[in-house]
Amino acid sequence: MAAVKISMIEDNNVIRKNVMKFVARHEEFEVMEVFASMESFLHHLNVHPDFSVDILLLDIGLPGLSGIEGIPLIKEKLPNTDIIMLTTYEEEHMILKAICSGACSYLSKKSSLDEIVEAIRVVANGGSYMSPSIAREIVQYLMGGKLQKTTILTERQKEILNGLVDGKTYKAIGKDLYISQHTVKCHIKKLYQVLQVNNKAEAIAMYLRGEIE
Amino acid sequence: MAAVKISMIEDNNVIRKNVMKFVARHEEFEVMEVFASMESFLHHLNVHPDFSVDILLLDIGLPGLSGIEGIPLIKEKLPNTDIIMLTTYEEEHMILKAICSGACSYLSKKSSLDEIVEAIRVVANGGSYMSPSIAREIVQYLMGGKLQKTTILTERQKEILNGLVDGKTYKAIGKDLYISQHTVKCHIKKLYQVLQVNNKAEAIAMYLRGEIE
DNA sequence: TCTCCTATAACCCGATTGGGTTGTTTTGCT
DNA sequence: AGCAAAACAACCCAATCGGGTTATAGGAGA
């Protein structure tokens, strides 16, 4: 198998050089150009349209265009490049945003060089590496306090809520459930009381955020 | 620190004995009673209300009450026990269901004994261990085909959409952004065209399902 | 049996929304 | 400099929504 091509975007010179030097010692990896900013990387992509890498190590806290903001731009040009985020900021929303944007792995900068290389190997083999603390946060998010939130809604209310989420009008929901639109409205009024919201938008948001049922 | 108390629910005698024998060799772990079915475990909990473990290895494909179905029941009695799922079924929905139910780690049965012990250590330290292939699936789920959907919305439209998602009226959004409600409506009209929806509900649903930005 | 709750249905009324048109101004790109 | 796009603003109008009240029928539980 050909060597796995690696690149890195990291503004801290010391970290960038150390990591890439260590990676380069492993002969299954081929270290490509590295960059100190998202802008310089994107510029390089424009100037060299043929440039590609298999795995990109990406700092989340870059000055200027941040790592997260850059992910979609990178994926646009290099859809087959796997991105490993490197970061000191382990805040939940950052992590989720990065993963949702297309990063496939997430490493704390506290990780050892060996751990970084291990992560690269995992990703090269089609897996996804997560630092334990980060995995834990993702799990927390997925669970989303969903425990012990055993349905407060009646069956009918759930059916109606589903209609709302689908963007249906009262009339359409009534038609679906073979009841009048008046009745639909009546259910919805009670629904709002139970959920402590005042309109469709909030009810839908609550439902889709998984805070119900 | 006291030994970490470990138990296991697994119907396959060979696997159960091998794993627990290996775990027992590590003196930081204390192997407790093990069980061949969810029912016998739950029964044990009822008979011995003081029984507790720190970490429970749980087979997902148990006969009778499955591992996933049992998680909420276990969590009810032992809220502080961390659950590590062991499984051959790596299907996405199984994994997500297990995690959403309260499992904190997920191991493929292909994992080596060393990997299992490593996972236990990680969990005992408050982390969460994921097999690379499973981490990948979770990442896939979180990304949800969201790639190459590089923002179609303008900055202004995003701000407005955020207002909608928060359940605000046009008027309130206008106030927030220092523009008139007419203008807000105008933006929303264009927004709907771009997203190909006809009302707030669908736009919010699209946003919260992560199909935007 | 007699409540309590849910589901059903209807009415009124004001506020909000969605869709249409028509503009001016600013901004970005060529 | 000039064009296109986006942001801004206002008008009309019909449909929808949110909140209030009132009322009947059926099922669960005290």
Coordinates of C-alpha atoms (C1' of nucleotides) in Angstrom, one line a residue:
Chain A
M1 CA 0.0 0.0 0.0
A2 CA 1.2 3.5 -0.8
A3 CA 2.3 5.7 2.0
V4 CA -0.5 7.6 3.7
K5 CA -0.1 11.3 2.9
I6 CA -0.4 13.6 5.9
S7 CA -0.6 17.3 6.3
M8 CA -1.2 19.7 9.1
I9 CA -2.6 23.1 9.7
E10 CA -1.4 24.5 13.1
D11 CA -0.3 28.0 13.9
N12 CA 2.0 27.0 16.7
N13 CA 5.4 26.4 15.1
V14 CA 6.7 24.2 17.9
I15 CA 3.8 21.9 18.0
R16 CA 3.6 21.7 14.2
K17 CA 7.3 20.8 13.8
N18 CA 7.4 18.3 16.6
V19 CA 4.3 16.4 15.6
M20 CA 5.3 16.3 11.9
K21 CA 8.8 15.3 12.7
F22 CA 7.5 12.4 14.8
V23 CA 5.0 11.4 12.2
A24 CA 7.7 11.4 9.5
R25 CA 9.7 8.8 11.4
H26 CA 7.1 6.3 10.6
E27 CA 7.7 5.1 7.1
E28 CA 4.0 4.3 6.4
F29 CA 3.4 8.0 6.4
E30 CA 4.4 10.6 3.9
V31 CA 4.5 14.1 5.3
M32 CA 3.4 16.7 2.8
E33 CA 3.5 20.5 3.0
V34 CA 2.3 21.9 6.4
F35 CA 0.6 25.2 7.0
A36 CA 0.3 27.8 9.7
S37 CA -3.1 29.1 8.8
M38 CA -6.3 28.0 7.1
E39 CA -5.9 30.9 4.6
S40 CA -2.5 29.7 3.5
F41 CA -3.8 26.1 3.1
L42 CA -6.8 27.2 1.0
H43 CA -4.5 29.4 -1.0
H44 CA -2.2 26.5 -1.6
L45 CA -5.2 24.4 -2.8
N46 CA -6.1 27.1 -5.3
V47 CA -2.6 27.4 -6.7
H48 CA -2.0 23.7 -6.8
P49 CA -5.4 22.1 -7.8
D50 CA -3.7 18.7 -7.8
F51 CA -2.6 18.8 -4.3
S52 CA -4.2 16.2 -2.1
V53 CA -3.7 14.5 1.3
D54 CA -5.2 11.5 2.9
I55 CA -5.3 12.8 6.4
L56 CA -5.2 16.3 7.6
L57 CA -4.4 17.3 11.2
L58 CA -6.2 20.4 12.0
D59 CA -6.0 22.8 14.9
I60 CA -9.4 24.0 16.0
G61 CA -8.2 27.3 17.4
L62 CA -6.5 28.9 14.4
P63 CA -6.3 32.6 14.2
G64 CA -8.3 34.1 11.3
L65 CA -10.5 31.5 9.8
S66 CA -10.9 28.8 12.5
G67 CA -10.5 25.1 12.0
I68 CA -14.2 24.5 12.3
E69 CA -15.1 27.2 9.8
G70 CA -12.5 25.8 7.4
I71 CA -13.7 22.2 7.4
P72 CA -16.5 22.7 4.9
L73 CA -14.2 24.6 2.7
I74 CA -11.6 21.9 2.8
K75 CA -14.2 19.1 2.3
E76 CA -15.4 21.0 -0.8
K77 CA -12.0 20.7 -2.4
L78 CA -10.8 17.5 -0.8
P79 CA -13.9 15.4 -0.1
N80 CA -11.8 12.2 0.4
T81 CA -9.5 13.7 3.0
D82 CA -10.1 12.6 6.6
I83 CA -9.7 15.3 9.1
I84 CA -8.4 14.8 12.6
M85 CA -9.1 17.7 14.9
L86 CA -6.4 18.7 17.4
T87 CA -7.4 21.0 20.2
T88 CA -7.1 22.3 23.7
Y89 CA -10.7 23.4 23.7
E90 CA -12.7 20.4 24.6
E91 CA -16.0 22.2 25.0
E92 CA -18.9 20.1 23.9
H93 CA -20.3 22.4 21.3
M94 CA -17.0 22.8 19.6
I95 CA -16.5 19.1 19.3
L96 CA -20.0 18.4 18.0
K97 CA -19.7 21.3 15.6
A98 CA -16.4 20.0 14.2
I99 CA -17.7 16.5 13.8
C100 CA -20.9 17.6 12.2
S101 CA -18.9 19.7 9.8
G102 CA -17.0 16.6 8.7
A103 CA -14.1 16.0 11.1
C104 CA -13.9 12.3 11.7
S105 CA -11.6 12.2 14.8
Y106 CA -10.9 14.4 17.7
L107 CA -7.7 14.5 19.7
S108 CA -6.9 16.5 22.8
K109 CA -3.6 18.3 22.5
K110 CA -2.7 16.7 25.8
S111 CA -2.4 13.5 23.7
S112 CA 1.0 12.0 23.5
L113 CA 2.8 11.8 20.1
D114 CA 2.2 8.1 20.2
E115 CA -1.5 8.6 20.6
I116 CA -1.5 11.0 17.6
V117 CA 0.2 8.4 15.5
E118 CA -2.2 5.8 16.7
A119 CA -5.1 8.0 15.8
I120 CA -3.7 8.5 12.3
R121 CA -3.3 4.7 11.9
V122 CA -6.9 4.2 13.0
V123 CA -8.2 6.8 10.6
A124 CA -6.1 5.4 7.7
N125 CA -7.8 2.1 8.3
G126 CA -11.2 3.6 8.0
G127 CA -11.9 4.0 11.7
S128 CA -12.4 7.0 13.9
Y129 CA -10.3 7.8 16.9
M130 CA -11.6 9.6 19.9
S131 CA -9.8 10.6 23.0
P132 CA -11.6 9.0 26.0
S133 CA -12.6 12.3 27.5
I134 CA -14.0 13.5 24.2
A135 CA -15.8 10.2 23.6
R136 CA -17.4 10.7 27.0
E137 CA -18.7 14.1 26.0
I138 CA -20.2 12.8 22.8
V139 CA -21.9 10.1 24.7
Q140 CA -23.2 12.6 27.2
Y141 CA -24.6 14.6 24.3
L142 CA -26.2 11.6 22.7
M143 CA -27.8 10.6 25.9
G144 CA -28.8 14.3 26.2
G145 CA -30.4 14.0 29.6
K146 CA -32.9 11.8 27.8
L147 CA -33.0 9.5 30.7
Q148 CA -36.0 9.6 33.1
K149 CA -37.9 11.9 30.7
T150 CA -40.5 9.3 30.3
T151 CA -43.2 10.7 28.1
I152 CA -45.4 13.4 29.5
L153 CA -47.5 13.5 26.4
T154 CA -50.5 11.4 25.6
E155 CA -50.6 9.3 22.5
R156 CA -52.9 11.7 20.7
Q157 CA -50.6 14.6 21.6
K158 CA -47.6 12.8 20.2
E159 CA -49.5 12.2 16.9
I160 CA -50.4 15.8 16.7
L161 CA -46.8 16.9 17.5
N162 CA -45.5 14.7 14.7
G163 CA -47.8 16.5 12.3
L164 CA -46.5 19.9 13.5
V165 CA -42.9 18.8 13.1
D166 CA -43.8 17.8 9.5
G167 CA -44.9 21.3 8.9
K168 CA -48.5 20.5 8.5
T169 CA -51.4 22.9 9.2
Y170 CA -54.1 22.1 11.7
K171 CA -56.4 21.3 8.9
A172 CA -53.9 18.8 7.3
I173 CA -53.3 17.2 10.7
G174 CA -57.0 16.9 11.3
K175 CA -57.5 15.2 7.9
D176 CA -54.7 12.7 8.7
L177 CA -56.2 11.8 12.0
Y178 CA -59.8 12.0 11.0
I179 CA -60.7 14.7 13.4
S180 CA -61.7 18.4 12.9
Q181 CA -59.2 21.2 12.8
H182 CA -60.9 22.6 15.9
T183 CA -60.0 19.5 17.8
V184 CA -56.5 19.6 16.6
K185 CA -56.1 23.1 17.9
C186 CA -57.6 22.1 21.2
H187 CA -54.9 19.3 21.5
I188 CA -52.2 21.7 20.5
K189 CA -53.3 24.2 23.2
K190 CA -52.9 21.6 25.9
L191 CA -49.7 20.4 24.3
Y192 CA -48.3 23.9 24.6
Q193 CA -49.3 24.0 28.2
V194 CA -47.6 20.8 29.0
L195 CA -44.4 21.7 27.2
Q196 CA -44.6 25.2 28.5
V197 CA -44.2 26.8 25.1
N198 CA -46.2 29.3 23.2
N199 CA -46.0 28.4 19.6
K200 CA -45.2 25.7 17.0
A201 CA -41.6 26.8 16.6
E202 CA -40.7 26.2 20.2
A203 CA -42.6 22.9 20.4
I204 CA -40.9 21.6 17.3
A205 CA -37.5 22.8 18.5
M206 CA -38.1 21.0 21.8
Y207 CA -39.1 17.8 20.0
L208 CA -36.2 17.8 17.6
R209 CA -33.7 18.5 20.3
G210 CA -34.8 15.3 21.8
E211 CA -36.1 16.9 25.0
I212 CA -39.4 15.1 24.6
E213 CA -40.4 11.4 24.9
Chain B
M1 CA -8.0 3.4 45.5
A2 CA -10.3 0.5 46.0
A3 CA -10.5 -2.2 43.4
V4 CA -12.9 -1.5 40.6
K5 CA -15.8 -3.9 40.8
I6 CA -16.7 -5.6 37.5
S7 CA -19.5 -7.8 36.5
M8 CA -20.7 -9.2 33.2
I9 CA -23.9 -10.3 31.6
E10 CA -23.2 -12.6 28.6
D11 CA -25.0 -15.8 27.6
N12 CA -22.0 -17.4 25.9
N13 CA -20.3 -19.3 28.6
V14 CA -16.9 -19.5 26.8
I15 CA -16.7 -15.8 26.2
R16 CA -17.9 -14.9 29.7
K17 CA -15.4 -17.2 31.4
N18 CA -12.5 -16.2 29.2
V19 CA -13.1 -12.5 29.6
M20 CA -13.6 -12.5 33.3
K21 CA -10.7 -14.8 33.9
F22 CA -8.5 -12.4 32.0
V23 CA -9.9 -9.4 33.8
A24 CA -9.4 -11.1 37.2
R25 CA -5.7 -11.3 36.5
H26 CA -5.4 -7.6 36.9
E27 CA -5.4 -6.7 40.5
E28 CA -6.9 -3.3 40.1
F29 CA -10.2 -5.1 39.2
E30 CA -12.4 -7.1 41.4
V31 CA -14.6 -9.6 39.6
M32 CA -18.1 -9.9 41.1
E33 CA -20.9 -12.4 40.2
V34 CA -21.5 -12.8 36.5
F35 CA -24.7 -13.6 34.8
A36 CA -26.0 -15.4 31.7
S37 CA -29.1 -13.4 31.2
M38 CA -30.7 -10.1 31.9
E39 CA -33.4 -11.8 33.9
S40 CA -31.0 -13.5 36.3
F41 CA -29.1 -10.2 36.8
L42 CA -32.3 -8.3 37.6
H43 CA -33.4 -11.1 39.9
H44 CA -30.1 -10.9 41.7
L45 CA -30.6 -7.2 42.1
N46 CA -34.0 -7.7 43.7
V47 CA -32.7 -10.4 46.1
H48 CA -29.6 -8.5 47.0
P49 CA -30.5 -4.8 47.1
D50 CA -27.0 -3.9 48.3
F51 CA -25.3 -5.5 45.3
S52 CA -23.5 -3.0 43.2
V53 CA -20.7 -2.9 40.6
D54 CA -18.7 0.0 39.1
I55 CA -18.6 -1.4 35.6
L56 CA -20.8 -3.8 33.9
L57 CA -19.9 -5.6 30.6
L58 CA -23.1 -6.2 28.8
D59 CA -23.8 -8.3 25.7
I60 CA -26.2 -6.6 23.4
G61 CA -27.6 -9.8 21.9
L62 CA -29.0 -11.6 24.9
P63 CA -31.8 -14.1 24.6
G64 CA -35.0 -12.9 26.3
L65 CA -34.6 -9.4 27.5
S66 CA -31.9 -7.9 25.3
G67 CA -29.0 -5.8 26.5
I68 CA -30.5 -2.6 25.2
E69 CA -33.9 -3.3 26.7
G70 CA -32.2 -4.0 30.0
I71 CA -30.1 -0.8 30.2
P72 CA -32.9 1.5 31.5
L73 CA -33.8 -1.2 34.1
I74 CA -30.2 -1.5 35.3
K75 CA -29.7 2.3 35.4
E76 CA -32.8 2.6 37.5
K77 CA -31.3 0.3 40.2
L78 CA -27.7 1.1 39.7
P79 CA -27.4 4.7 38.4
N80 CA -23.7 4.9 39.1
T81 CA -22.7 1.8 37.2
D82 CA -21.0 2.4 33.9
I83 CA -22.0 0.1 31.2
I84 CA -19.7 -1.2 28.4
M85 CA -21.6 -2.8 25.6
L86 CA -20.0 -5.9 24.0
T87 CA -21.4 -6.9 20.6
T88 CA -21.1 -8.4 17.3
Y89 CA -23.9 -6.3 15.9
E90 CA -22.4 -3.1 14.9
E91 CA -25.4 -1.7 13.2
E92 CA -25.8 2.0 13.6
H93 CA -29.2 2.0 15.2
M94 CA -28.2 -0.6 17.8
I95 CA -25.2 1.4 18.8
L96 CA -27.1 4.7 19.0
K97 CA -30.0 3.2 20.9
A98 CA -27.6 1.6 23.4
I99 CA -25.8 4.9 24.0
C100 CA -28.9 6.9 24.2
S101 CA -30.2 4.4 26.8
G102 CA -27.2 5.0 29.0
A103 CA -24.3 2.8 27.8
C104 CA -21.1 4.7 27.9
S105 CA -18.8 2.6 25.8
Y106 CA -19.1 0.2 23.0
L107 CA -16.8 -2.6 22.1
S108 CA -16.8 -5.0 19.2
K109 CA -16.5 -8.6 20.2
K110 CA -13.7 -8.8 17.7
S111 CA -11.8 -6.7 20.3
S112 CA -8.8 -8.4 21.9
L113 CA -8.8 -9.2 25.6
D114 CA -6.2 -6.4 26.1
E115 CA -8.5 -4.0 24.3
I116 CA -11.4 -4.9 26.7
V117 CA -9.2 -4.3 29.7
E118 CA -8.0 -1.1 28.2
A119 CA -11.7 -0.1 27.8
I120 CA -12.4 -0.9 31.4
R121 CA -9.5 1.2 32.5
V122 CA -10.6 4.2 30.4
V123 CA -14.2 3.9 31.8
A124 CA -12.9 3.6 35.3
N125 CA -11.1 6.9 34.8
G126 CA -14.3 8.6 33.7
G127 CA -13.6 8.4 30.0
S128 CA -15.5 6.5 27.3
Y129 CA -14.0 3.9 25.0
M130 CA -15.1 3.3 21.5
S131 CA -13.9 0.8 19.0
P132 CA -12.6 2.7 16.0
S133 CA -15.2 1.1 13.7
I134 CA -17.9 2.1 16.1
A135 CA -16.6 5.6 16.6
R136 CA -16.7 5.9 12.9
E137 CA -20.3 5.0 12.7
I138 CA -21.2 7.4 15.4
V139 CA -19.4 10.1 13.6
Q140 CA -21.2 9.1 10.4
Y141 CA -24.5 9.5 12.2
L142 CA -23.6 12.9 13.6
M143 CA -22.5 14.1 10.2
G144 CA -25.7 12.7 8.8
G145 CA -24.8 13.2 5.1
K146 CA -24.4 16.8 6.0
L147 CA -21.3 17.2 3.9
Q148 CA -21.0 19.3 0.7
K149 CA -24.1 21.2 1.9
T150 CA -21.8 24.2 2.3
T151 CA -24.0 27.0 3.4
I152 CA -26.5 28.1 0.9
L153 CA -27.7 30.8 3.3
T154 CA -26.5 34.3 3.6
E155 CA -25.3 35.6 6.9
R156 CA -28.5 37.5 7.4
Q157 CA -30.6 34.6 6.6
K158 CA -28.8 32.5 9.2
E159 CA -29.4 35.1 11.8
I160 CA -33.1 35.2 10.9
L161 CA -33.3 31.4 10.9
N162 CA -31.8 31.3 14.4
G163 CA -34.5 33.6 15.5
L164 CA -37.2 31.4 14.0
V165 CA -35.7 28.3 15.7
D166 CA -35.8 30.2 19.0
G167 CA -39.6 30.6 18.5
K168 CA -39.5 34.3 18.0
T169 CA -42.0 36.3 16.0
Y170 CA -41.0 38.5 13.1
K171 CA -41.4 41.5 15.3
A172 CA -39.0 40.1 17.9
I173 CA -36.5 39.1 15.4
G174 CA -36.6 42.5 13.8
K175 CA -36.0 44.1 17.2
D176 CA -33.0 41.9 17.8
L177 CA -31.4 42.7 14.5
Y178 CA -32.5 46.4 14.4
I179 CA -34.5 46.0 11.3
S180 CA -38.3 46.2 10.7
Q181 CA -40.6 43.3 10.8
H182 CA -41.3 43.8 7.1
T183 CA -37.7 43.3 6.3
V184 CA -37.6 40.2 8.5
K185 CA -40.5 38.8 6.5
C186 CA -38.8 39.6 3.3
H187 CA -35.7 37.7 4.4
I188 CA -37.9 34.8 5.4
K189 CA -39.6 34.7 2.1
K190 CA -36.3 34.3 0.3
L191 CA -35.2 31.8 3.0
Y192 CA -38.2 29.6 2.2
Q193 CA -37.4 29.8 -1.5
V194 CA -33.9 28.7 -0.9
L195 CA -34.8 25.9 1.4
Q196 CA -37.8 24.9 -0.7
V197 CA -40.1 25.0 2.3
N198 CA -43.4 26.8 2.9
N199 CA -43.5 27.6 6.5
K200 CA -41.5 28.1 9.7
A201 CA -42.1 24.5 10.9
E202 CA -40.4 23.0 7.9
A203 CA -37.5 25.4 8.0
I204 CA -36.9 24.8 11.7
A205 CA -37.2 21.0 11.3
M206 CA -34.6 21.2 8.4
Y207 CA -32.3 23.3 10.5
L208 CA -32.5 21.2 13.6
R209 CA -32.1 18.0 11.6
G210 CA -28.8 19.5 10.6
E211 CA -29.6 19.6 6.9
I212 CA -28.5 23.2 6.8
E213 CA -25.2 25.0 7.1
Chain C
dT1 C1' -70.8 5.6 41.8
dC2 C1' -68.6 9.7 41.0
dT3 C1' -64.9 12.2 39.9
dC4 C1' -60.7 13.2 36.8
dC5 C1' -58.7 13.1 32.4
dT6 C1' -58.7 12.6 27.6
dA7 C1' -60.7 13.1 23.1
dT8 C1' -63.9 15.2 20.6
dA9 C1' -66.1 19.7 18.7
dA10 C1' -67.5 24.4 18.2
dC11 C1' -67.4 29.6 18.6
dC12 C1' -65.0 34.3 18.7
dC13 C1' -61.2 37.5 18.0
dG14 C1' -56.9 39.6 17.5
dA15 C1' -52.1 38.5 16.2
dT16 C1' -49.1 36.3 13.2
dT17 C1' -47.8 34.4 9.0
dG18 C1' -47.1 33.6 3.9
dG19 C1' -47.2 35.4 -0.6
dG20 C1' -47.5 38.9 -3.9
dT21 C1' -45.6 43.5 -5.7
dT22 C1' -42.5 47.6 -5.7
dG23 C1' -39.0 50.2 -4.4
dT24 C1' -33.9 52.3 -2.5
dT25 C1' -29.3 51.5 -0.9
dT26 C1' -25.3 49.0 -0.1
dT27 C1' -22.0 45.6 -1.3
dG28 C1' -19.2 42.6 -4.1
dC29 C1' -17.4 41.1 -8.5
dT30 C1' -15.8 41.9 -13.0
Chain D
dA1 C1' -17.6 51.9 -14.1
dG2 C1' -21.4 48.8 -14.2
dC3 C1' -24.0 44.8 -13.1
dA4 C1' -25.9 41.4 -9.9
dA5 C1' -26.9 40.2 -5.5
dA6 C1' -28.3 41.1 -0.9
dA7 C1' -30.1 44.0 2.7
dC8 C1' -33.5 47.2 3.7
dA9 C1' -38.5 48.9 3.7
dA10 C1' -43.4 49.3 2.8
dC11 C1' -48.1 48.0 1.1
dC12 C1' -52.1 44.6 0.5
dC13 C1' -54.7 40.4 1.6
dA14 C1' -56.1 35.8 2.7
dA15 C1' -55.0 32.0 5.5
dT16 C1' -53.3 30.4 9.7
dC17 C1' -52.4 30.5 14.4
dG18 C1' -52.9 31.3 19.6
dG19 C1' -55.9 32.0 23.4
dG20 C1' -60.2 32.3 25.5
dT21 C1' -64.7 30.0 26.6
dT22 C1' -68.1 26.2 26.5
dA23 C1' -69.8 21.5 26.0
dT24 C1' -70.4 16.2 25.3
dA25 C1' -68.8 11.3 25.5
dG26 C1' -66.0 7.7 27.2
dG27 C1' -62.5 5.4 30.1
dA28 C1' -59.5 5.0 34.4
dG29 C1' -59.3 5.0 39.1
dA30 C1' -60.8 6.2 44.0

